[in-house]
Amino acid sequence: MANKTLVMYFSSTGHTRRAADIIAQKLNADTYEIKAENPYTPADLDWNDPGSRANREQNDGGSRPAYQGELPDISRYDTVIIGHPTWWGIPPRIIETVIGHMDFTGKTVATFATSGGSGYSGAQQIMDRLLGPDVKPGAVLSSPASVDAWLKQAGLE
């Protein structure tokens, strides 16, 4: 049986969706988009506004924004890749909500991000805490070449 892969991603502006689509195409993987129950508006994402929704959520370690619909059944997948933007150097809190509602036991799990300026070290610390020590090292992906390099480095291709 071939290794079956799912690429799950949250994308508020489309950048992470594009990276997820490139990964899915290269790996012949299925995709699942994580959607916020209350979609983010441009005002919600205004990092210059200390009172914006994203600022409030990111500054509250206990914040767990709700997602729409049902999460995918990952029982038929061997590998699950989770993609997200980095907000203030870490994943949006909705990623913690989703991971907290899923069981990744026995799965190969890898994570990636898109970012306007942050590296992946802060996000990696959170993913290590949420997913355990076996999660593959993540990376910020900014181009098809960076996707190729990360897939190879993570042993996913």
CSV table of N, CA and C in Angstrom, one decimal:
chain,number,residue,atom,x,y,z
A,1,MET,N,0.8,-1.2,0.0
A,1,MET,CA,0.0,0.0,0.0
A,1,MET,C,0.9,1.2,0.0
A,2,ALA,N,0.6,2.2,-0.8
A,2,ALA,CA,1.3,3.4,-0.9
A,2,ALA,C,1.1,4.3,0.3
A,3,ASN,N,2.1,5.1,0.6
A,3,ASN,CA,2.0,6.0,1.7
A,3,ASN,C,1.1,7.1,1.3
A,4,LYS,N,0.0,7.2,2.1
A,4,LYS,CA,-1.0,8.2,1.8
A,4,LYS,C,-0.8,9.5,2.7
A,5,THR,N,-0.8,10.6,2.1
A,5,THR,CA,-0.5,11.9,2.8
A,5,THR,C,-1.7,12.8,2.7
A,6,LEU,N,-1.9,13.5,3.9
A,6,LEU,CA,-2.8,14.6,4.0
A,6,LEU,C,-2.1,15.9,4.3
A,7,VAL,N,-2.4,17.0,3.6
A,7,VAL,CA,-1.8,18.3,3.9
A,7,VAL,C,-3.0,19.1,4.4
A,8,MET,N,-2.9,19.4,5.7
A,8,MET,CA,-3.9,20.2,6.4
A,8,MET,C,-3.3,21.6,6.5
A,9,TYR,N,-4.1,22.6,6.3
A,9,TYR,CA,-3.6,24.0,6.4
A,9,TYR,C,-4.6,25.0,6.8
A,10,PHE,N,-4.1,26.1,7.5
A,10,PHE,CA,-4.9,27.2,7.8
A,10,PHE,C,-4.3,28.4,7.0
A,11,SER,N,-5.1,29.1,6.3
A,11,SER,CA,-4.6,30.2,5.5
A,11,SER,C,-5.6,31.4,5.5
A,12,SER,N,-5.2,32.5,6.1
A,12,SER,CA,-6.1,33.6,6.2
A,12,SER,C,-5.9,34.5,5.0
A,13,THR,N,-4.8,34.5,4.3
A,13,THR,CA,-4.6,35.5,3.2
A,13,THR,C,-4.3,34.8,1.9
A,14,GLY,N,-4.1,33.4,1.9
A,14,GLY,CA,-3.8,32.7,0.7
A,14,GLY,C,-2.4,32.2,0.5
A,15,HIS,N,-1.5,32.8,1.3
A,15,HIS,CA,-0.1,32.4,1.1
A,15,HIS,C,0.2,30.9,1.5
A,16,THR,N,-0.4,30.5,2.6
A,16,THR,CA,-0.2,29.2,3.1
A,16,THR,C,-0.9,28.2,2.2
A,17,ARG,N,-2.1,28.6,1.7
A,17,ARG,CA,-2.8,27.7,0.7
A,17,ARG,C,-1.9,27.4,-0.5
A,18,ARG,N,-1.3,28.5,-1.0
A,18,ARG,CA,-0.4,28.2,-2.2
A,18,ARG,C,0.7,27.2,-1.9
A,19,ALA,N,1.3,27.4,-0.7
A,19,ALA,CA,2.4,26.4,-0.3
A,19,ALA,C,1.8,25.0,-0.2
A,20,ALA,N,0.7,24.9,0.5
A,20,ALA,CA,0.0,23.6,0.7
A,20,ALA,C,-0.3,23.0,-0.6
A,21,ASP,N,-0.8,23.7,-1.6
A,21,ASP,CA,-1.1,23.2,-2.9
A,21,ASP,C,0.1,22.7,-3.6
A,22,ILE,N,1.2,23.4,-3.5
A,22,ILE,CA,2.5,22.9,-4.1
A,22,ILE,C,2.9,21.6,-3.5
A,23,ILE,N,2.9,21.5,-2.2
A,23,ILE,CA,3.3,20.3,-1.5
A,23,ILE,C,2.3,19.1,-1.9
A,24,ALA,N,1.0,19.4,-1.9
A,24,ALA,CA,0.1,18.3,-2.2
A,24,ALA,C,0.3,17.8,-3.6
A,25,GLN,N,0.6,18.7,-4.6
A,25,GLN,CA,0.8,18.3,-5.9
A,25,GLN,C,2.1,17.5,-6.0
A,26,LYS,N,3.2,17.9,-5.3
A,26,LYS,CA,4.4,17.1,-5.4
A,26,LYS,C,4.3,15.8,-4.8
A,27,LEU,N,3.5,15.6,-3.7
A,27,LEU,CA,3.4,14.4,-3.0
A,27,LEU,C,2.1,13.6,-3.4
A,28,ASN,N,1.3,14.1,-4.3
A,28,ASN,CA,0.1,13.5,-4.7
A,28,ASN,C,-0.8,13.2,-3.5
A,29,ALA,N,-0.9,14.3,-2.6
A,29,ALA,CA,-1.5,14.2,-1.3
A,29,ALA,C,-2.9,14.9,-1.4
A,30,ASP,N,-3.8,14.5,-0.5
A,30,ASP,CA,-5.1,15.1,-0.3
A,30,ASP,C,-4.8,16.4,0.5
A,31,THR,N,-5.8,17.3,0.4
A,31,THR,CA,-5.7,18.6,1.2
A,31,THR,C,-7.0,18.7,2.0
A,32,TYR,N,-6.8,19.5,3.1
A,32,TYR,CA,-7.9,19.9,4.0
A,32,TYR,C,-7.7,21.3,4.5
A,33,GLU,N,-8.6,22.2,4.2
A,33,GLU,CA,-8.4,23.5,4.7
A,33,GLU,C,-9.1,23.7,6.0
A,34,ILE,N,-8.3,24.2,7.0
A,34,ILE,CA,-8.9,24.5,8.3
A,34,ILE,C,-9.5,25.9,8.2
A,35,LYS,N,-10.7,26.1,8.5
A,35,LYS,CA,-11.4,27.4,8.4
A,35,LYS,C,-11.9,27.8,9.8
A,36,ALA,N,-11.7,29.1,10.1
A,36,ALA,CA,-12.1,29.6,11.4
A,36,ALA,C,-13.6,29.7,11.4
A,37,GLU,N,-14.2,29.3,12.5
A,37,GLU,CA,-15.7,29.4,12.6
A,37,GLU,C,-16.1,30.9,12.4
A,38,ASN,N,-15.3,31.8,12.9
A,38,ASN,CA,-15.6,33.2,12.7
A,38,ASN,C,-14.4,33.7,11.8
A,39,PRO,N,-14.6,33.8,10.5
A,39,PRO,CA,-13.5,34.2,9.6
A,39,PRO,C,-12.8,35.5,10.0
A,40,TYR,N,-11.5,35.5,9.7
A,40,TYR,CA,-10.7,36.7,10.0
A,40,TYR,C,-10.9,37.8,9.0
A,41,THR,N,-11.1,39.0,9.4
A,41,THR,CA,-11.2,40.2,8.5
A,41,THR,C,-9.9,40.9,8.5
A,42,PRO,N,-9.6,41.8,7.5
A,42,PRO,CA,-8.4,42.5,7.5
A,42,PRO,C,-8.2,43.3,8.8
A,43,ALA,N,-9.3,43.8,9.4
A,43,ALA,CA,-9.1,44.5,10.7
A,43,ALA,C,-8.7,43.5,11.8
A,44,ASP,N,-9.2,42.3,11.8
A,44,ASP,CA,-8.8,41.3,12.8
A,44,ASP,C,-7.3,41.0,12.7
A,45,LEU,N,-6.7,41.1,11.5
A,45,LEU,CA,-5.3,40.8,11.3
A,45,LEU,C,-4.4,41.9,11.4
A,46,ASP,N,-4.9,43.1,11.7
A,46,ASP,CA,-4.1,44.3,11.8
A,46,ASP,C,-3.1,44.3,12.9
A,47,TRP,N,-1.9,43.9,12.7
A,47,TRP,CA,-0.9,43.7,13.7
A,47,TRP,C,-0.5,45.1,14.3
A,48,ASN,N,-0.8,46.2,13.7
A,48,ASN,CA,-0.5,47.5,14.2
A,48,ASN,C,-1.5,47.9,15.3
A,49,ASP,N,-2.7,47.2,15.4
A,49,ASP,CA,-3.7,47.6,16.3
A,49,ASP,C,-3.6,46.6,17.5
A,50,PRO,N,-3.2,47.1,18.7
A,50,PRO,CA,-3.0,46.2,19.8
A,50,PRO,C,-4.3,45.5,20.2
A,51,GLY,N,-5.5,46.1,19.9
A,51,GLY,CA,-6.7,45.5,20.2
A,51,GLY,C,-7.3,44.6,19.1
A,52,SER,N,-6.6,44.4,18.0
A,52,SER,CA,-7.1,43.5,17.0
A,52,SER,C,-7.3,42.1,17.5
A,53,ARG,N,-8.2,41.4,16.8
A,53,ARG,CA,-8.5,40.0,17.2
A,53,ARG,C,-7.3,39.1,17.3
A,54,ALA,N,-6.5,39.2,16.2
A,54,ALA,CA,-5.3,38.3,16.1
A,54,ALA,C,-4.3,38.7,17.3
A,55,ASN,N,-4.1,40.0,17.5
A,55,ASN,CA,-3.2,40.4,18.6
A,55,ASN,C,-3.8,39.8,20.0
A,56,ARG,N,-5.0,40.0,20.2
A,56,ARG,CA,-5.6,39.5,21.5
A,56,ARG,C,-5.4,37.9,21.6
A,57,GLU,N,-5.7,37.2,20.5
A,57,GLU,CA,-5.6,35.7,20.5
A,57,GLU,C,-4.1,35.3,20.7
A,58,GLN,N,-3.2,35.9,20.0
A,58,GLN,CA,-1.8,35.5,20.1
A,58,GLN,C,-1.2,35.9,21.4
A,59,ASN,N,-1.7,36.9,22.1
A,59,ASN,CA,-1.2,37.3,23.4
A,59,ASN,C,-1.8,36.5,24.5
A,60,ASP,N,-2.8,35.7,24.2
A,60,ASP,CA,-3.5,34.9,25.2
A,60,ASP,C,-3.2,33.4,25.0
A,61,GLY,N,-2.2,32.9,25.7
A,61,GLY,CA,-1.8,31.5,25.5
A,61,GLY,C,-2.9,30.5,25.7
A,62,GLY,N,-4.0,30.8,26.3
A,62,GLY,CA,-5.1,29.9,26.4
A,62,GLY,C,-6.2,30.1,25.4
A,63,SER,N,-6.0,31.0,24.5
A,63,SER,CA,-7.0,31.2,23.4
A,63,SER,C,-7.1,30.0,22.5
A,64,ARG,N,-8.3,29.6,22.2
A,64,ARG,CA,-8.5,28.4,21.3
A,64,ARG,C,-9.6,28.8,20.3
A,65,PRO,N,-9.4,29.6,19.3
A,65,PRO,CA,-10.5,29.9,18.4
A,65,PRO,C,-11.1,28.6,17.7
A,66,ALA,N,-12.4,28.7,17.5
A,66,ALA,CA,-13.1,27.5,17.0
A,66,ALA,C,-12.9,27.4,15.5
A,67,TYR,N,-13.0,26.2,15.0
A,67,TYR,CA,-12.9,26.0,13.5
A,67,TYR,C,-14.3,25.6,13.0
A,68,GLN,N,-14.5,25.7,11.7
A,68,GLN,CA,-15.7,25.3,11.0
A,68,GLN,C,-15.8,23.8,10.7
A,69,GLY,N,-17.0,23.3,10.8
A,69,GLY,CA,-17.2,21.9,10.3
A,69,GLY,C,-16.5,20.8,11.1
A,70,GLU,N,-16.3,19.7,10.4
A,70,GLU,CA,-15.7,18.5,11.0
A,70,GLU,C,-14.3,18.4,10.5
A,71,LEU,N,-13.4,18.0,11.4
A,71,LEU,CA,-12.0,17.7,11.1
A,71,LEU,C,-12.0,16.4,10.3
A,72,PRO,N,-10.9,16.3,9.4
A,72,PRO,CA,-10.8,15.1,8.6
A,72,PRO,C,-10.5,13.8,9.4
A,73,ASP,N,-11.0,12.7,8.9
A,73,ASP,CA,-10.6,11.4,9.5
A,73,ASP,C,-9.3,11.1,9.0
A,74,ILE,N,-8.3,11.1,9.9
A,74,ILE,CA,-6.9,10.8,9.4
A,74,ILE,C,-6.5,9.4,9.5
A,75,SER,N,-7.4,8.5,9.9
A,75,SER,CA,-7.1,7.1,10.1
A,75,SER,C,-6.5,6.4,8.8
A,76,ARG,N,-6.9,6.9,7.6
A,76,ARG,CA,-6.4,6.3,6.4
A,76,ARG,C,-5.1,6.9,5.9
A,77,TYR,N,-4.5,7.8,6.6
A,77,TYR,CA,-3.3,8.5,6.2
A,77,TYR,C,-2.1,8.0,7.1
A,78,ASP,N,-1.0,7.9,6.4
A,78,ASP,CA,0.3,7.6,7.1
A,78,ASP,C,1.0,8.8,7.5
A,79,THR,N,0.9,9.9,6.7
A,79,THR,CA,1.6,11.1,6.9
A,79,THR,C,0.6,12.3,7.0
A,80,VAL,N,0.7,13.2,7.9
A,80,VAL,CA,-0.1,14.4,8.0
A,80,VAL,C,0.9,15.6,8.1
A,81,ILE,N,0.7,16.5,7.2
A,81,ILE,CA,1.5,17.7,7.1
A,81,ILE,C,0.5,18.9,7.5
A,82,ILE,N,1.0,19.7,8.4
A,82,ILE,CA,0.2,20.8,8.9
A,82,ILE,C,0.8,22.1,8.6
A,83,GLY,N,0.1,22.9,7.8
A,83,GLY,CA,0.7,24.2,7.4
A,83,GLY,C,-0.1,25.4,8.0
A,84,HIS,N,0.6,26.5,8.3
A,84,HIS,CA,0.0,27.6,8.9
A,84,HIS,C,0.9,28.9,8.6
A,85,PRO,N,0.3,30.1,8.7
A,85,PRO,CA,1.1,31.3,8.7
A,85,PRO,C,1.8,31.4,10.1
A,86,THR,N,2.8,32.2,10.2
A,86,THR,CA,3.3,32.6,11.5
A,86,THR,C,2.7,34.0,11.8
A,87,TRP,N,2.1,34.1,13.0
A,87,TRP,CA,1.6,35.3,13.5
A,87,TRP,C,2.4,35.6,14.8
A,88,TRP,N,3.2,36.7,14.7
A,88,TRP,CA,4.0,37.0,15.9
A,88,TRP,C,5.0,35.9,16.2
A,89,GLY,N,5.5,35.2,15.2
A,89,GLY,CA,6.5,34.2,15.4
A,89,GLY,C,6.0,32.8,15.7
A,90,ILE,N,4.7,32.7,15.9
A,90,ILE,CA,4.1,31.4,16.3
A,90,ILE,C,2.9,31.1,15.4
A,91,PRO,N,2.4,29.8,15.5
A,91,PRO,CA,1.2,29.5,14.7
A,91,PRO,C,0.0,30.3,15.3
A,92,PRO,N,-1.0,30.6,14.4
A,92,PRO,CA,-2.2,31.1,14.9
A,92,PRO,C,-2.8,30.1,15.9
A,93,ARG,N,-3.5,30.6,16.9
A,93,ARG,CA,-4.0,29.8,18.0
A,93,ARG,C,-5.0,28.7,17.5
A,94,ILE,N,-5.6,28.9,16.4
A,94,ILE,CA,-6.6,27.9,15.8
A,94,ILE,C,-5.8,26.6,15.5
A,95,ILE,N,-4.5,26.7,15.3
A,95,ILE,CA,-3.8,25.4,15.0
A,95,ILE,C,-3.7,24.6,16.3
A,96,GLU,N,-3.6,25.3,17.4
A,96,GLU,CA,-3.6,24.6,18.7
A,96,GLU,C,-4.9,23.9,19.0
A,97,THR,N,-6.0,24.7,18.6
A,97,THR,CA,-7.4,24.1,18.7
A,97,THR,C,-7.5,22.8,18.0
A,98,VAL,N,-7.1,22.9,16.7
A,98,VAL,CA,-7.2,21.7,15.8
A,98,VAL,C,-6.4,20.5,16.3
A,99,ILE,N,-5.1,20.8,16.6
A,99,ILE,CA,-4.2,19.7,17.1
A,99,ILE,C,-4.8,19.1,18.3
A,100,GLY,N,-5.3,19.9,19.2
A,100,GLY,CA,-5.9,19.4,20.5
A,100,GLY,C,-7.1,18.5,20.3
A,101,HIS,N,-7.7,18.5,19.1
A,101,HIS,CA,-8.9,17.7,18.8
A,101,HIS,C,-8.6,16.5,17.9
A,102,MET,N,-7.3,16.2,17.7
A,102,MET,CA,-6.9,15.1,16.8
A,102,MET,C,-5.9,14.2,17.5
A,103,ASP,N,-5.9,12.9,17.0
A,103,ASP,CA,-5.0,11.9,17.5
A,103,ASP,C,-4.0,11.6,16.4
A,104,PHE,N,-2.7,11.9,16.6
A,104,PHE,CA,-1.7,11.7,15.5
A,104,PHE,C,-0.9,10.5,15.8
A,105,THR,N,-1.3,9.6,16.8
A,105,THR,CA,-0.6,8.4,17.2
A,105,THR,C,-0.3,7.6,15.9
A,106,GLY,N,0.9,7.2,15.7
A,106,GLY,CA,1.3,6.3,14.6
A,106,GLY,C,1.5,7.0,13.3
A,107,LYS,N,1.3,8.3,13.3
A,107,LYS,CA,1.4,9.1,12.0
A,107,LYS,C,2.8,9.7,11.9
A,108,THR,N,3.3,9.9,10.7
A,108,THR,CA,4.4,10.7,10.5
A,108,THR,C,3.8,12.1,10.4
A,109,VAL,N,4.3,13.1,11.2
A,109,VAL,CA,3.8,14.4,11.2
A,109,VAL,C,4.9,15.4,10.9
A,110,ALA,N,4.5,16.4,10.0
A,110,ALA,CA,5.5,17.4,9.7
A,110,ALA,C,4.7,18.7,9.6
A,111,THR,N,5.4,19.8,9.9
A,111,THR,CA,4.7,21.1,9.9
A,111,THR,C,5.5,22.1,9.0
A,112,PHE,N,4.8,23.1,8.5
A,112,PHE,CA,5.5,24.2,7.8
A,112,PHE,C,4.7,25.5,8.0
A,113,ALA,N,5.3,26.6,7.6
A,113,ALA,CA,4.7,27.9,7.7
A,113,ALA,C,5.0,28.8,6.5
A,114,THR,N,4.2,29.8,6.4
A,114,THR,CA,4.6,30.9,5.6
A,114,THR,C,4.7,32.1,6.5
A,115,SER,N,5.5,33.1,6.1
A,115,SER,CA,5.7,34.2,7.0
A,115,SER,C,6.2,35.4,6.2
A,116,GLY,N,5.8,36.6,6.7
A,116,GLY,CA,6.4,37.8,6.2
A,116,GLY,C,7.7,38.2,6.8
A,117,GLY,N,8.2,37.5,7.7
A,117,GLY,CA,9.4,37.9,8.3
A,117,GLY,C,9.9,37.1,9.5
A,118,SER,N,9.1,36.2,10.0
A,118,SER,CA,9.5,35.3,11.1
A,118,SER,C,10.2,34.1,10.6
A,119,GLY,N,11.1,33.6,11.4
A,119,GLY,CA,11.6,32.2,11.2
A,119,GLY,C,10.7,31.2,11.8
A,120,TYR,N,11.2,29.9,11.8
A,120,TYR,CA,10.3,28.9,12.3
A,120,TYR,C,10.6,28.4,13.7
A,121,SER,N,11.6,29.0,14.4
A,121,SER,CA,12.0,28.4,15.7
A,121,SER,C,10.9,28.5,16.7
A,122,GLY,N,10.2,29.6,16.8
A,122,GLY,CA,9.1,29.8,17.8
A,122,GLY,C,8.0,28.8,17.5
A,123,ALA,N,7.6,28.7,16.2
A,123,ALA,CA,6.6,27.7,15.8
A,123,ALA,C,7.0,26.3,16.1
A,124,GLN,N,8.3,26.0,15.9
A,124,GLN,CA,8.8,24.6,16.1
A,124,GLN,C,8.7,24.3,17.6
A,125,GLN,N,9.0,25.2,18.5
A,125,GLN,CA,8.8,24.9,19.9
A,125,GLN,C,7.4,24.5,20.3
A,126,ILE,N,6.4,25.3,19.7
A,126,ILE,CA,5.0,25.0,20.0
A,126,ILE,C,4.6,23.6,19.4
A,127,MET,N,5.1,23.4,18.2
A,127,MET,CA,4.7,22.1,17.5
A,127,MET,C,5.4,20.9,18.2
A,128,ASP,N,6.6,21.1,18.7
A,128,ASP,CA,7.2,20.0,19.5
A,128,ASP,C,6.4,19.7,20.8
A,129,ARG,N,5.9,20.8,21.4
A,129,ARG,CA,5.1,20.6,22.6
A,129,ARG,C,3.8,20.0,22.3
A,130,LEU,N,3.2,20.3,21.2
A,130,LEU,CA,1.8,19.8,20.9
A,130,LEU,C,1.9,18.4,20.3
A,131,LEU,N,2.9,18.2,19.5
A,131,LEU,CA,2.9,16.9,18.7
A,131,LEU,C,4.0,15.9,19.2
A,132,GLY,N,4.8,16.3,20.1
A,132,GLY,CA,5.8,15.4,20.6
A,132,GLY,C,7.1,15.5,19.9
A,133,PRO,N,8.1,14.8,20.4
A,133,PRO,CA,9.5,14.9,19.8
A,133,PRO,C,9.7,14.3,18.4
A,134,ASP,N,8.7,13.5,18.0
A,134,ASP,CA,8.9,12.9,16.6
A,134,ASP,C,8.5,13.7,15.5
A,135,VAL,N,7.9,14.9,15.7
A,135,VAL,CA,7.4,15.8,14.6
A,135,VAL,C,8.7,16.2,13.8
A,136,LYS,N,8.5,16.1,12.5
A,136,LYS,CA,9.6,16.5,11.6
A,136,LYS,C,10.0,18.0,11.8
A,137,PRO,N,11.2,18.4,11.6
A,137,PRO,CA,11.6,19.8,11.7
A,137,PRO,C,10.8,20.6,10.6
A,138,GLY,N,10.2,21.7,11.1
A,138,GLY,CA,9.4,22.5,10.1
A,138,GLY,C,10.3,23.6,9.5
A,139,ALA,N,9.7,24.4,8.6
A,139,ALA,CA,10.4,25.4,8.0
A,139,ALA,C,9.4,26.5,7.5
A,140,VAL,N,9.9,27.7,7.3
A,140,VAL,CA,9.1,28.7,6.6
A,140,VAL,C,9.3,28.5,5.1
A,141,LEU,N,8.3,28.4,4.3
A,141,LEU,CA,8.3,28.1,2.9
A,141,LEU,C,7.9,29.4,2.2
A,142,SER,N,8.8,29.8,1.2
A,142,SER,CA,8.5,31.1,0.5
A,142,SER,C,8.5,30.9,-1.0
A,143,SER,N,8.8,29.8,-1.5
A,143,SER,CA,8.9,29.6,-2.9
A,143,SER,C,8.9,28.1,-3.2
A,144,PRO,N,8.6,27.7,-4.5
A,144,PRO,CA,8.7,26.3,-4.8
A,144,PRO,C,10.0,25.7,-4.5
A,145,ALA,N,11.1,26.4,-4.7
A,145,ALA,CA,12.5,25.9,-4.3
A,145,ALA,C,12.6,25.6,-2.8
A,146,SER,N,12.0,26.4,-2.0
A,146,SER,CA,12.1,26.2,-0.6
A,146,SER,C,11.2,25.0,-0.2
A,147,VAL,N,10.1,24.8,-0.9
A,147,VAL,CA,9.3,23.6,-0.7
A,147,VAL,C,10.1,22.3,-1.0
A,148,ASP,N,10.8,22.3,-2.1
A,148,ASP,CA,11.6,21.2,-2.5
A,148,ASP,C,12.6,20.9,-1.5
A,149,ALA,N,13.3,21.9,-1.0
A,149,ALA,CA,14.4,21.7,-0.1
A,149,ALA,C,13.9,21.2,1.2
A,150,TRP,N,12.7,21.7,1.7
A,150,TRP,CA,12.1,21.3,3.0
A,150,TRP,C,11.7,19.8,2.9
A,151,LEU,N,11.0,19.5,1.8
A,151,LEU,CA,10.5,18.1,1.6
A,151,LEU,C,11.7,17.1,1.6
A,152,LYS,N,12.8,17.5,1.0
A,152,LYS,CA,13.9,16.6,1.0
A,152,LYS,C,14.5,16.5,2.4
A,153,GLN,N,14.7,17.7,3.1
A,153,GLN,CA,15.3,17.7,4.4
A,153,GLN,C,14.5,16.9,5.4
A,154,ALA,N,13.2,17.0,5.3
A,154,ALA,CA,12.2,16.3,6.2
A,154,ALA,C,12.0,14.9,5.9
A,155,GLY,N,12.6,14.4,4.7
A,155,GLY,CA,12.5,13.0,4.3
A,155,GLY,C,11.1,12.7,3.8
A,156,LEU,N,10.4,13.7,3.3
A,156,LEU,CA,9.0,13.4,2.9
A,156,LEU,C,8.8,13.2,1.4
A,157,GLU,N,9.8,13.4,0.6
A,157,GLU,CA,9.6,13.1,-0.9
A,157,GLU,C,10.1,11.7,-1.3
